[in-house]
Structures are given as C-alpha cells and as structure tokens.
Short mmCIF file of C-alpha atoms and ligand atoms in Angstrom, two decimals:
data_model
loop_
_atom_site.label_atom_id
_atom_site.label_comp_id
_atom_site.label_asym_id
_atom_site.label_seq_id
_atom_site.Cartn_x
_atom_site.Cartn_y
_atom_site.Cartn_z
CA MET W 1 -0.02 0.23 -0.14
CA TYR W 2 1.20 3.55 -0.93
CA LYS W 3 1.18 6.32 1.59
CA LYS W 4 0.25 9.25 -1.16
CA MET W 5 1.30 12.69 -0.39
CA SER W 6 0.64 16.28 -1.06
CA ASP W 7 2.79 19.10 -1.89
CA LYS W 8 2.90 20.07 1.85
CA GLU W 9 4.40 16.61 2.72
CA ALA W 10 7.88 15.14 2.47
CA VAL W 11 9.75 12.18 3.06
CA ILE W 12 13.41 12.26 4.65
CA ILE W 13 15.65 9.31 4.62
CA GLY W 14 17.95 9.35 7.40
CA ALA W 15 17.38 10.76 10.91
CA GLY W 16 20.64 11.92 12.10
CA TRP W 17 21.20 15.73 13.06
CA SER W 18 20.80 16.96 9.47
CA GLY W 19 17.54 14.78 8.80
CA LEU W 20 16.28 15.98 12.21
CA ALA W 21 16.95 19.59 11.55
CA CYS W 22 15.14 19.30 8.01
CA ALA W 23 12.29 17.55 9.51
CA VAL W 24 11.71 20.16 12.41
CA THR W 25 12.12 23.34 10.14
CA LEU W 26 9.61 21.49 7.44
CA ALA W 27 7.13 20.58 10.76
CA HIS W 28 7.84 24.35 11.84
CA HIS W 29 6.35 25.52 8.49
CA GLY W 30 3.42 23.53 8.45
CA TYR W 31 4.60 20.41 6.57
CA LYS W 32 3.72 16.93 7.59
CA VAL W 33 7.20 14.97 7.51
CA TYR W 34 7.79 11.08 7.44
CA LEU W 35 11.42 10.78 8.76
CA LEU W 36 12.64 7.27 8.04
CA GLU W 37 15.67 5.75 10.13
CA SER W 38 17.00 2.32 9.80
CA ALA W 39 18.58 2.36 13.21
CA ARG W 40 16.63 1.61 16.28
CA GLN W 41 17.21 5.04 17.41
CA VAL W 42 17.28 8.37 16.01
CA GLY W 43 20.59 10.82 15.79
CA GLY W 44 23.06 8.95 13.46
CA ARG W 45 26.70 9.60 14.66
CA ALA W 46 25.63 11.95 17.43
CA ARG W 47 23.47 9.75 19.77
CA LYS W 48 23.46 8.17 23.17
CA VAL W 49 24.89 4.41 23.58
CA ASN W 50 24.99 2.39 26.78
CA PHE W 51 28.04 2.13 28.94
CA LYS W 52 28.14 -1.64 28.60
CA ARG W 53 31.04 -2.32 31.32
CA PHE W 54 29.84 -0.01 33.80
CA LEU W 55 26.27 0.26 35.18
CA ALA W 56 23.48 -1.18 33.28
CA ASN W 57 21.48 2.18 32.98
CA GLN W 58 24.58 4.42 32.54
CA THR W 59 24.71 6.11 29.09
CA ILE W 60 27.60 7.64 27.06
CA ASP W 61 27.73 9.18 23.68
CA ASN W 62 28.63 7.53 20.40
CA GLY W 63 31.69 9.96 20.62
CA GLN W 64 32.39 12.80 22.87
CA HIS W 65 31.06 15.98 21.11
CA ILE W 66 31.73 19.80 21.98
CA MET W 67 30.18 22.79 20.22
CA LEU W 68 31.43 26.32 19.57
CA GLY W 69 29.70 29.60 20.35
CA ALA W 70 29.77 30.20 16.47
CA TYR W 71 27.26 27.21 15.89
CA HIS W 72 24.37 29.64 15.50
CA ALA W 73 22.08 27.37 13.41
CA THR W 74 22.28 24.85 15.79
CA ILE W 75 21.74 27.11 18.85
CA SER W 76 18.85 28.73 17.13
CA LEU W 77 17.30 25.33 16.23
CA PHE W 78 17.70 24.24 19.88
CA LYS W 79 15.75 27.36 21.03
CA LEU W 80 12.91 26.43 18.32
CA ILE W 81 12.31 23.02 19.94
CA GLY W 82 12.47 24.44 23.48
CA ILE W 83 15.92 23.60 24.53
CA LYS W 84 16.96 26.16 27.30
CA GLU W 85 20.63 27.05 26.68
CA ASN W 86 21.35 27.24 30.26
CA GLU W 87 19.72 24.10 31.43
CA PHE W 88 21.40 21.87 28.74
CA LEU W 89 24.71 23.58 27.76
CA GLU W 90 27.77 24.93 29.77
CA ARG W 91 29.23 27.90 28.24
CA HIS W 92 33.00 28.64 28.73
CA PRO W 93 34.98 31.77 27.20
CA LEU W 94 37.76 30.31 25.04
CA GLU W 95 40.58 28.77 27.32
CA LEU W 96 42.87 25.89 26.35
CA ASN W 97 45.40 24.51 28.77
CA MET W 98 47.73 22.20 26.53
CA TYR W 99 49.88 19.65 28.55
CA SER W 100 52.76 17.56 27.31
CA PRO W 101 54.82 14.87 28.70
CA GLU W 102 57.84 17.16 28.63
CA ASN W 103 55.88 18.84 31.40
CA SER W 104 55.28 22.14 29.33
CA LEU W 105 51.84 23.88 29.96
CA ILE W 106 50.68 26.19 27.21
CA LYS W 107 47.87 28.34 28.20
CA LEU W 108 45.36 30.64 26.21
CA LYS W 109 42.55 32.27 27.82
CA ALA W 110 40.45 34.81 26.07
CA PRO W 111 39.54 37.91 28.17
CA SER W 112 35.96 39.38 28.05
CA LEU W 113 36.91 42.00 25.05
CA PRO W 114 35.12 42.44 21.68
CA ALA W 115 36.36 40.23 18.99
CA PRO W 116 39.21 40.00 17.35
CA LEU W 117 40.79 42.07 20.46
CA HIS W 118 39.96 39.36 22.71
CA LEU W 119 41.80 36.86 20.87
CA LEU W 120 44.77 38.99 19.83
CA LEU W 121 45.26 39.74 23.77
CA ALA W 122 44.83 36.07 24.27
CA PHE W 123 47.63 35.28 21.86
CA SER W 124 49.63 38.08 22.96
CA LYS W 125 49.75 36.64 26.67
CA MET W 126 49.78 33.05 25.98
CA LYS W 127 51.83 31.34 28.70
CA GLY W 128 54.38 28.63 27.77
CA LEU W 129 55.51 30.28 24.55
CA ASN W 130 58.32 32.79 24.10
CA PHE W 131 57.83 36.41 22.59
CA THR W 132 59.00 35.37 19.14
CA ALA W 133 56.44 32.41 19.03
CA ARG W 134 53.53 34.84 20.42
CA PHE W 135 54.54 37.47 18.00
CA LYS W 136 54.39 35.13 15.00
CA ILE W 137 50.84 34.04 15.81
CA ILE W 138 49.38 37.50 16.11
CA LYS W 139 51.36 38.37 12.94
CA MET W 140 49.30 35.63 11.24
CA ALA W 141 46.21 36.22 13.07
CA LEU W 142 46.28 39.66 11.61
CA ASN W 143 47.38 38.72 8.17
CA LEU W 144 44.32 36.22 7.97
CA ALA W 145 41.99 39.09 9.10
CA ILE W 146 43.29 41.27 6.36
CA ILE W 147 42.75 38.66 3.40
CA ARG W 148 39.04 38.39 5.40
CA TYR W 149 40.10 34.73 5.72
CA GLN W 150 39.81 33.97 1.91
CA LEU W 151 42.78 32.30 0.00
CA LYS W 152 43.09 32.65 -3.59
CA GLN W 153 43.68 29.02 -3.81
CA ASP W 154 43.40 26.35 -1.31
CA MET W 155 45.88 24.60 0.27
CA SER W 156 47.07 22.28 3.01
CA VAL W 157 46.61 23.73 6.64
CA GLY W 158 50.46 22.72 7.10
CA GLU W 159 51.42 24.71 3.88
CA LEU W 160 49.26 27.72 5.18
CA LEU W 161 51.08 27.56 8.66
CA LYS W 162 54.74 27.19 6.75
CA ASN W 163 53.67 30.46 4.86
CA TYR W 164 53.40 32.26 8.03
CA SER W 165 56.22 30.64 9.46
CA GLN W 166 54.81 29.26 12.67
CA PRO W 167 57.23 27.57 14.85
CA GLN W 168 57.07 23.80 15.23
CA GLU W 169 56.12 24.06 18.99
CA VAL W 170 53.09 26.51 18.12
CA ILE W 171 52.02 23.87 15.42
CA ALA W 172 52.17 21.09 17.89
CA ALA W 173 50.62 22.55 20.75
CA LEU W 174 47.87 24.97 19.03
CA TRP W 175 47.50 24.44 15.39
CA GLU W 176 47.51 20.95 14.98
CA PRO W 177 45.25 20.02 17.92
CA LEU W 178 42.62 22.79 16.85
CA CYS W 179 42.72 21.41 12.94
CA LEU W 180 42.32 17.82 14.38
CA ALA W 181 39.39 19.08 16.61
CA THR W 182 37.51 20.98 14.11
CA MET W 183 38.24 19.08 10.85
CA ASN W 184 39.14 15.59 12.01
CA THR W 185 41.85 15.83 9.22
CA PRO W 186 45.73 15.90 9.81
CA ILE W 187 47.28 19.23 8.98
CA LYS W 188 49.16 17.82 6.15
CA TYR W 189 46.10 17.46 4.01
CA ALA W 190 43.52 19.30 5.68
CA SER W 191 41.96 22.28 3.57
CA ALA W 192 43.31 25.32 4.63
CA GLN W 193 40.27 27.19 3.23
CA VAL W 194 37.42 25.27 5.25
CA PHE W 195 39.88 25.78 8.77
CA LEU W 196 39.79 29.38 7.91
CA ASN W 197 35.83 29.27 7.49
CA VAL W 198 35.86 28.05 10.93
CA LEU W 199 38.31 30.36 12.17
CA LYS W 200 36.55 33.40 10.76
CA ASP W 201 33.15 32.37 12.21
CA SER W 202 34.53 31.86 15.71
CA PHE W 203 37.30 34.49 16.12
CA SER W 204 36.41 37.54 13.91
CA LYS W 205 32.44 38.55 14.73
CA LYS W 206 31.46 38.46 18.37
CA ASN W 207 33.59 37.33 21.23
CA THR W 208 31.13 34.70 22.29
CA ASP W 209 31.75 33.02 18.92
CA SER W 210 34.90 31.60 20.35
CA ASP W 211 33.15 30.11 23.37
CA LEU W 212 33.34 26.09 24.11
CA LEU W 213 30.06 24.67 24.78
CA PHE W 214 29.78 21.48 26.88
CA PHE W 215 26.66 19.43 26.98
CA ARG W 216 25.02 18.83 30.15
CA HIS W 217 23.04 15.83 28.88
CA ASN W 218 23.74 12.77 26.50
CA LEU W 219 23.25 13.89 22.91
CA SER W 220 19.99 12.12 22.39
CA ASN W 221 18.45 13.84 25.48
CA ILE W 222 19.60 17.16 24.42
CA PHE W 223 18.43 17.25 20.98
CA CYS W 224 17.27 13.96 19.21
CA LEU W 225 14.56 13.20 21.50
CA PRO W 226 12.98 16.72 21.87
CA ALA W 227 13.37 17.32 18.15
CA THR W 228 11.50 13.84 17.65
CA GLU W 229 8.72 15.32 19.93
CA PHE W 230 8.57 18.40 18.02
CA ILE W 231 8.06 16.80 14.87
CA THR W 232 5.32 14.45 16.27
CA ARG W 233 3.66 17.35 18.12
CA HIS W 234 3.42 19.23 14.60
CA GLY W 235 1.59 15.98 12.71
CA GLY W 236 4.75 14.42 11.54
CA GLN W 237 6.09 10.82 12.09
CA VAL W 238 9.53 9.64 12.95
CA LEU W 239 9.60 6.07 12.15
CA CYS W 240 12.74 3.80 13.39
CA GLU W 241 13.85 0.42 11.99
CA GLU W 242 12.53 1.72 8.68
CA LYS W 243 15.42 1.14 6.36
CA VAL W 244 15.14 2.65 3.07
CA LEU W 245 16.04 0.22 0.31
CA GLY W 246 15.63 2.21 -2.66
CA PHE W 247 13.49 4.87 -4.71
CA GLU W 248 12.29 5.26 -8.05
CA CYS W 249 10.96 8.45 -9.47
CA SER W 250 8.33 8.82 -12.41
CA SER W 251 6.59 11.62 -13.80
CA GLN W 252 2.63 12.08 -13.48
CA ASN W 253 1.17 15.03 -15.09
CA LYS W 254 4.75 16.46 -15.72
CA VAL W 255 5.22 16.22 -11.90
CA LEU W 256 7.77 14.03 -10.64
CA GLU W 257 6.89 11.51 -8.17
CA PHE W 258 9.12 9.41 -5.81
CA ILE W 259 8.39 6.01 -4.53
CA VAL W 260 10.51 5.54 -1.52
CA LYS W 261 10.52 1.72 -0.56
CA THR W 262 11.38 0.69 2.77
CA SER W 263 11.66 -2.97 4.86
CA LYS W 264 7.91 -2.32 5.74
CA HIS W 265 6.26 0.21 3.62
CA GLN W 266 6.16 2.39 0.73
CA PHE W 267 5.82 6.40 0.40
CA LYS W 268 5.03 8.18 -2.46
CA CYS W 269 5.72 11.87 -2.47
CA HIS W 270 6.79 15.00 -4.66
CA ASN W 271 9.46 16.08 -1.98
CA LEU W 272 12.28 13.90 -0.81
CA VAL W 273 15.41 14.60 1.14
CA ILE W 274 18.21 12.10 1.44
CA ALA W 275 19.62 12.85 4.49
CA THR W 276 22.01 9.88 4.75
CA PRO W 277 26.07 9.73 5.09
CA ALA W 278 27.54 10.27 1.38
CA HIS W 279 28.29 6.60 0.65
CA ILE W 280 24.92 5.43 1.29
CA THR W 281 23.17 8.47 -0.46
CA ASP W 282 25.55 7.00 -3.55
CA ARG W 283 23.93 3.52 -3.15
CA LEU W 284 20.27 5.00 -2.90
CA LEU W 285 20.80 7.29 -5.91
CA GLN W 286 22.12 4.24 -8.10
CA ASN W 287 18.61 3.48 -9.74
CA ILE W 288 18.58 7.18 -11.25
CA ASN W 289 22.15 7.61 -12.25
CA ASN W 290 21.30 8.37 -15.60
CA GLN W 291 20.37 12.01 -14.11
CA PRO W 292 23.31 14.10 -13.45
CA LEU W 293 23.23 15.09 -9.58
CA ILE W 294 25.27 17.81 -9.42
CA ASN W 295 23.47 21.14 -10.10
CA LYS W 296 24.94 23.69 -12.74
CA ARG W 297 26.50 26.13 -10.32
CA LEU W 298 28.68 23.32 -9.25
CA ALA W 299 29.53 22.03 -12.46
CA ASN W 300 30.67 25.59 -13.82
CA LYS W 301 32.84 26.19 -10.76
CA GLN W 302 34.44 22.33 -11.41
CA LYS W 303 35.17 23.02 -14.98
CA LEU W 304 37.06 26.43 -14.08
CA LEU W 305 38.92 24.62 -11.24
CA LYS W 306 38.99 20.79 -11.40
CA PRO W 307 38.13 17.92 -13.89
CA ALA W 308 36.39 15.94 -10.89
CA HIS W 309 32.69 15.48 -10.50
CA ALA W 310 30.65 16.71 -7.82
CA SER W 311 30.70 13.31 -6.11
CA LEU W 312 29.51 11.42 -3.27
CA HIS W 313 33.04 9.62 -2.95
CA TYR W 314 34.99 10.89 0.07
CA LYS W 315 37.63 9.50 2.00
CA TYR W 316 36.89 9.22 5.84
CA GLU W 317 38.59 9.65 8.72
CA PRO W 318 38.09 7.86 12.15
CA ILE W 319 37.47 9.31 15.79
CA CYS W 320 38.13 7.11 18.71
CA THR W 321 36.68 8.08 22.11
CA ILE W 322 38.22 6.39 25.27
CA TYR W 323 35.70 6.65 28.41
CA LEU W 324 37.75 5.98 31.51
CA GLN W 325 35.84 5.48 34.74
CA TYR W 326 37.91 6.47 37.73
CA PRO W 327 36.74 6.81 41.44
CA THR W 328 33.68 9.32 41.35
CA SER W 329 36.15 11.86 43.46
CA THR W 330 38.65 12.22 40.45
CA GLN W 331 38.60 15.47 38.39
CA LEU W 332 40.64 17.03 35.75
CA PRO W 333 42.23 20.49 36.12
CA GLY W 334 39.57 21.85 34.03
CA ARG W 335 36.46 20.85 32.08
CA MET W 336 38.62 20.11 29.20
CA VAL W 337 42.26 19.74 28.98
CA GLY W 338 44.30 19.00 25.59
CA LEU W 339 47.43 17.11 25.32
CA PHE W 340 50.26 17.09 22.69
CA ASN W 341 52.99 15.06 21.56
CA THR W 342 50.95 12.13 22.86
CA THR W 343 48.37 9.70 21.55
CA ALA W 344 45.71 11.03 23.39
CA GLN W 345 44.42 14.75 22.21
CA TRP W 346 41.78 16.02 24.67
CA ALA W 347 40.10 14.83 27.71
CA ILE W 348 36.67 15.85 29.12
CA ASP W 349 35.44 15.69 32.68
CA ARG W 350 31.77 14.23 32.37
CA SER W 351 31.31 15.54 35.69
CA LEU W 352 28.77 17.87 34.19
CA THR W 353 26.76 15.28 32.42
CA ASN W 354 26.16 13.81 36.15
CA GLN W 355 29.24 11.12 35.71
CA PRO W 356 31.64 11.91 38.11
CA GLY W 357 35.16 10.47 37.61
CA LEU W 358 34.17 9.78 33.86
CA ILE W 359 36.83 11.21 31.75
CA ALA W 360 36.31 10.94 27.91
CA VAL W 361 39.58 10.85 25.89
CA ILE W 362 39.27 11.87 22.12
CA ILE W 363 41.58 10.98 19.47
CA SER W 364 40.58 12.62 15.96
CA GLY W 365 41.97 11.29 12.68
CA PRO W 366 44.03 8.35 11.77
CA GLY W 367 47.21 7.08 13.51
CA LYS W 368 48.79 3.68 15.22
CA HIS W 369 45.90 3.99 18.03
CA THR W 370 43.49 2.63 15.56
CA GLN W 371 45.50 -0.68 15.32
CA MET W 372 45.74 -0.95 19.29
CA PRO W 373 43.36 -3.47 21.26
CA ASP W 374 41.31 -1.60 23.47
CA LYS W 375 42.88 -2.71 26.64
CA LEU W 376 46.23 -1.06 25.40
CA LEU W 377 44.92 1.94 24.27
CA ALA W 378 42.95 2.57 27.65
CA ASN W 379 46.13 1.99 29.35
CA THR W 380 48.15 4.07 27.11
CA VAL W 381 45.66 7.18 27.28
CA HIS W 382 45.57 6.61 30.97
CA GLN W 383 49.31 6.62 31.46
CA GLU W 384 49.78 9.83 29.34
CA LEU W 385 47.13 11.60 31.48
CA CYS W 386 48.94 10.78 34.70
CA LEU W 387 52.34 11.79 32.99
CA CYS W 388 50.95 14.97 31.48
CA ILE W 389 48.43 16.20 34.41
CA SER W 390 48.81 14.43 37.51
CA ASP W 391 48.88 11.06 39.12
CA LEU W 392 45.27 9.60 38.80
CA PRO W 393 43.87 6.43 40.40
CA GLU W 394 43.36 3.16 38.78
CA VAL W 395 40.98 3.12 35.99
CA LEU W 396 37.87 1.20 37.04
CA HIS W 397 36.33 0.53 33.87
CA TYR W 398 36.49 1.62 30.43
CA GLN W 399 35.14 1.47 27.09
CA VAL W 400 36.78 2.50 23.90
CA ILE W 401 34.25 3.54 20.98
CA THR W 402 36.05 3.77 17.35
CA GLU W 403 34.14 5.28 14.58
CA LYS W 404 35.87 4.65 11.46
CA LYS W 405 34.05 6.57 9.34
CA ALA W 406 33.40 9.54 11.70
CA THR W 407 33.68 12.46 9.08
CA PHE W 408 34.85 12.79 5.57
CA SER W 409 38.03 13.67 5.13
CA CYS W 410 38.00 17.47 4.93
CA VAL W 411 41.16 17.65 2.14
CA VAL W 412 42.20 20.42 -0.22
CA ASN W 413 39.74 21.56 -2.52
CA ILE W 414 36.94 19.55 -0.98
CA GLU W 415 34.77 22.77 -1.52
CA TYR W 416 34.50 22.01 -5.19
CA LYS W 417 33.55 18.41 -4.60
CA ARG W 418 30.53 18.77 -2.03
CA PRO W 419 26.92 18.96 -3.66
CA TYR W 420 24.52 21.58 -2.87
CA ASN W 421 21.45 20.80 -1.31
CA ASP W 422 19.52 21.08 -4.49
CA THR W 423 20.01 18.21 -7.26
CA ASN W 424 18.94 18.30 -11.09
CA ILE W 425 15.87 16.32 -10.01
CA GLN W 426 13.06 18.31 -9.24
CA GLY W 427 11.85 17.79 -5.83
CA LEU W 428 14.88 15.78 -4.83
CA PHE W 429 17.16 17.09 -2.01
CA LEU W 430 20.36 16.11 -0.12
CA ALA W 431 20.84 16.85 3.15
CA GLY W 432 24.29 15.83 5.64
CA ASP W 433 27.48 17.18 6.88
CA TYR W 434 28.97 16.51 3.62
CA THR W 435 27.10 19.05 1.44
CA ASN W 436 28.51 22.33 0.46
CA THR W 437 28.39 23.96 3.88
CA HIS W 438 31.43 25.55 3.95
CA TYR W 439 32.07 23.77 7.34
CA PRO W 440 33.97 20.44 8.03
CA ALA W 441 31.75 17.73 9.06
CA THR W 442 30.30 19.00 12.33
CA LEU W 443 26.81 19.12 14.10
CA GLU W 444 26.64 22.77 12.89
CA GLY W 445 27.26 21.77 9.23
CA ALA W 446 24.75 18.79 9.80
CA ILE W 447 22.04 21.60 10.91
CA ARG W 448 22.74 24.17 8.56
CA SER W 449 22.42 21.38 5.61
CA GLY W 450 19.16 19.89 7.12
CA GLN W 451 17.86 23.43 7.30
CA THR W 452 18.59 24.60 3.60
CA ALA W 453 17.15 21.55 2.17
CA ALA W 454 14.07 22.51 4.07
CA GLU W 455 14.22 25.94 2.78
CA LYS W 456 14.48 24.73 -0.62
CA ILE W 457 11.31 22.79 -0.63
CA ILE W 458 9.65 25.57 0.98
CA ALA W 459 10.92 28.04 -1.56
CA ARG W 460 10.00 25.51 -4.41
CA ASN W 461 6.29 25.10 -3.22
CA SER W 462 5.72 28.63 -2.61
CA PHE W 463 6.84 29.51 -6.05
CA SER W 464 4.72 26.54 -7.67
CA HIS W 465 1.60 28.13 -5.85
CA PHE W 466 2.51 31.53 -6.94
CA THR W 467 2.77 30.51 -10.46
CA LEU W 468 -0.24 28.51 -10.56
C1 FAD G 501 32.84 10.10 17.24
C2 FAD G 501 32.32 11.73 16.60
C3 FAD G 501 33.05 12.65 17.30
C4 FAD G 501 32.28 13.92 16.84
N1 FAD G 501 32.78 14.99 17.58
C5 FAD G 501 32.15 16.11 17.03
C6 FAD G 501 32.06 17.32 17.79
O1 FAD G 501 32.61 17.56 18.73
N2 FAD G 501 31.39 18.58 17.31
C7 FAD G 501 30.77 18.27 16.14
O2 FAD G 501 30.33 19.62 15.59
N3 FAD G 501 30.84 17.45 15.24
C8 FAD G 501 31.26 16.22 15.68
N4 FAD G 501 31.17 15.17 14.86
C9 FAD G 501 30.54 15.02 13.71
C10 FAD G 501 29.01 14.95 13.92
O3 FAD G 501 28.64 14.04 14.79
C11 FAD G 501 28.58 14.80 12.60
O4 FAD G 501 29.15 15.52 11.37
C12 FAD G 501 26.84 14.65 12.32
O5 FAD G 501 26.40 13.93 13.56
C13 FAD G 501 26.38 14.43 10.96
O6 FAD G 501 25.02 14.19 11.17
P1 FAD G 501 24.32 13.61 9.52
O7 FAD G 501 22.92 13.78 9.81
O8 FAD G 501 24.87 14.49 8.73
O9 FAD G 501 24.82 12.16 9.34
P2 FAD G 501 24.47 10.91 10.11
O10 FAD G 501 24.42 11.17 11.69
O11 FAD G 501 25.48 9.79 9.87
O12 FAD G 501 22.96 10.61 9.79
C14 FAD G 501 22.51 9.87 8.96
C15 FAD G 501 21.46 8.95 9.21
O13 FAD G 501 20.77 8.10 8.33
C16 FAD G 501 20.60 6.75 8.67
N5 FAD G 501 20.49 5.94 7.49
C17 FAD G 501 21.52 5.22 6.70
N6 FAD G 501 21.02 4.50 6.10
C18 FAD G 501 20.00 4.52 5.94
C19 FAD G 501 18.74 3.85 5.10
N7 FAD G 501 18.88 2.97 3.90
N8 FAD G 501 17.36 4.22 5.73
C20 FAD G 501 16.89 5.04 6.63
N9 FAD G 501 18.15 5.42 7.21
C21 FAD G 501 19.54 5.38 7.06
C22 FAD G 501 21.68 6.39 9.62
O14 FAD G 501 21.32 5.51 10.68
C23 FAD G 501 22.03 7.88 10.34
O15 FAD G 501 21.17 7.97 11.42
C24 FAD G 501 31.63 13.87 15.57
C25 FAD G 501 31.53 12.80 14.85
C26 FAD G 501 31.68 11.43 15.68
C27 FAD G 501 31.40 10.19 14.69
#
C-alpha cells in the first residue's frame, strides 16, 4: 500500500542531526513529514549509547562532542524546539590548557573584550611560549583578518602554517590540535580554506563565538528526543527500524513523483530529502544515476577549477573516544584539557553530565592507535594523563568507541567536490554534513544542511503555488 502525499508533505531518509533539522524546519512551516531511520534510535553519529561495562543504565555518547559559540544554526534550532541553553549547555569563554609529557603547559585564555581584540590579547599573553612564537601567531592572525580569511587558492593547513612561519612548538601545541578538533583531518592534507571558514566564524565576529559549549546531558536527550517530540507534535512521523532500500521516480502529469521503498512500507511523495551519509546516498541514487546529480553552479565551478565531478565518494577519517571511569572523586584540572606530543588529544571531564569520575579522551584522525587493542589503548591514554597532568587512581572501567567513518576527510579543494542541497531532479534534495556548507563535518554543518534542504522545499512549493 502506498502512502500518497500532497505538496505539503515530505519524506526524509535518515534521522541524523541533518535529517532531524530538516524535519523540524519543515514541521515548523506546516509540513507533514515522514522521517525514516534504519537504526533503532534517531541521532545517527551523534546519539547516546549504553556504557556496557559499567552500570546497566549508564549512558555515554557515541563519541564525545563539543560545540563552539559560532554554531548559531544549532543554537537557534535548539531554541525553536524548546531547549533552554542554560539547562542543557555549559558555556566557557575560550580557554585552552595544553599539556605535554615533557612537562610543558601552554595556556591560552580569551579575556572579555570585543572580537577580535579578545583573541589578539589572548595570543599576546599566551603562557608557555616565548615572545617570538607569540609574535608570529599574532602576525598570522592579523594577516588572515586582512585577507578576510579567504585564500586565492586552497592549500593544506600545513602549507598555510609554513607560509606564515609558525614555529614547530606552536604547530604542535596549538594549530595541529585545533585543526584535528575542528576538521578531524591531519594538517598535512586538511583544507586550509575550510579551516579558515571555521576560524573566521569563531574568531572575527562576536567574542562569544569562540566560546566552548559543553553538553549537560547525553546527545539524544539534548536534541534527538526533543526534536522527535517536536516533529510528532506537529503532525509528523518519525519511524525507526524503517530502512530505505531504494526509490524510483516517475513523471505523473509533468510532476515528478518518488516512490520510496522501505523494509516495511512504500511512500509516494513529491518532496524527498536524502539525509544519509554520502556513501549510502550514493547507493540509494544508483537507480536514477542516468540523471546528473550535481547542479549547474557546481558544474561551472568545477570546469574552471578541477576536472573531478561533484561526488559522493569521499575518504573518511576515524574518531576514537576512550571513556575511562575513575573513582567518583577524580577530577581533571578543567572541564577540558588538551594533550600534545601524545596519542591522546583532548580529555573531557564528564562530571557535567552527572557522571563524576568519568573522563572521555578523544583521538581525532588516523594513527597507530587505530590498530591497538582496546585494553592497550585505554592503558596508554591513562598513562599519558598521569604523565601530563597528575597522578590519577587506577581506571575502574573503560570503553573504547572507534567510529571508522566518523567524518569525511576534509582535504584540500574539497569545496569543489561537495554537492549543493538541490539536485537536477525536481523535488529531490540532499542533506548531510558532507554537502556544501563551507564547514567541516560537524553538528553545525549537519544542521545548516538540513535547514537549507527544508528551505529549498518551502521555496519551491511557494513558487509553484504562486505561478499556478
Ligand atoms: C565520534 C565522533 C565525534 C564527533 N565530534 C564532534 C564534535 O565534537 N563536534 C561536532 O560539531 N561534530 C562532531 N562530530 C561530527 C557530527 O557528529 C556529524 O557531523 C553529524 O552528526 C552528522 O550528521 P548527519 O545527519 O549529516 O549524518 P548521520 O549522523 O550519519 O545521519 C545519517 C542517518 O541516516 C541513517 N541511515 C543510513 N542509511 C539509511 C537507510 N538506508 N534508510 C534510513 N536511514 C538510513 C543513519 O542510521 C543515520 O541515522 C563527531 C562525529 C563522530 C562520529
């Protein structure tokens, strides 16, 4: 049996943050949405999971997530669905405390001054670096502001840092950790332009844009469940364990119709959003591959710059989160500490999520750690924390979560490869962190993409009503 739909209805495949954002935006504009998710729960890569080895009802996140003050689309969507910032997020003015096994501590703290002064002052007062190093950071920051964070030609972050003569210790203690944290891609091949897009948004507008935002609850309770409630309250349906197997499109009275087939149902619709990761989107589009997916704007750009097609074929980078449970009295010296010249990169104190003694250690990007057995990896990062910060008690329990395809690899010239939300097929839209958001794979990128796909549907339908 088909579920047949009107123009004010839409089917969205995939209930990650981009699919949820798309569904919420459409529901808010009076659309009835059907959000189809193959997994048992919504949230995709940003969802809660059980902490298997500890308490039966203890939940952790699929990977430790952090947000920036510059994530405006995410913060306003939270507001729309009734999430109160103070209740759900803890905001800290930018502060980085970077520890290394050589006992060096590099500290950066942004004062409460207007941007970008706050940052220039923070760089000039950075502890643990000599005058020349601080001067070179400030010079680079000023030069980037002069060129408005826009490169004539993309290059790797490594090349950019070399062009601005950044000393090795500054790269190791500041730029490399920041690049990995924001782009999950090593500096030697990460896109400098995408990195600058993030720096521009975080550093050059309002001083609160560089704030670090920590979650007070797990990711599902923060966003996925309230978003689901919002959608259903507005007449939509969120269907889990509803794997989409494929879809077809046909023309009825000159209007394209899509028939979406899941393991349980079939849906007929005029508005279809595919909000699955790029490699799955590619598979779902195989039936209609005779139609060029990319839109003209992108094709033109590519002719000028690169022969490659806008593509759904990306390399991926892993993220590893190691949860270490210590006795409940154990605390880190701050909500988040950075480590450099170590396997571990960041450690977050989960006491904020009401999990005292639980430390989440993050390792972004590739490395030898991906080959280590869980026990060895947990022990390695524990030893590093002891060496860099202070002696910690024995680990009581641990859990290692490795997401092999955590994010697309944000390589040089990636911007010319990423598809826009609209396609050459009328009524078919794409959403997901990999689309052309100008951001790396982030929650903000996913939310922006989902909202843009929704706005395109709304614009298309208002236009067709207008012309009738
Ligand atoms: C470990 C880790 C740590 C991260 N840390 C951060 C961070 O600190 N800050 C930050 O901003 N970002 C971070 N990210 C990135 C962020 O989580 C992602 O960019 C974002 O969640 C992507 O959302 P999405 O909707 O684009 O894709 P996804 O979350 O992948 O959603 C796609 C959905 O489609 C569903 N699906 C797939 N196939 C089908 C099908 N056939 N039928 C129906 N449904 C289907 C999937 O089950 C999934 O729910 C991190 C990611 C990981 C993995």
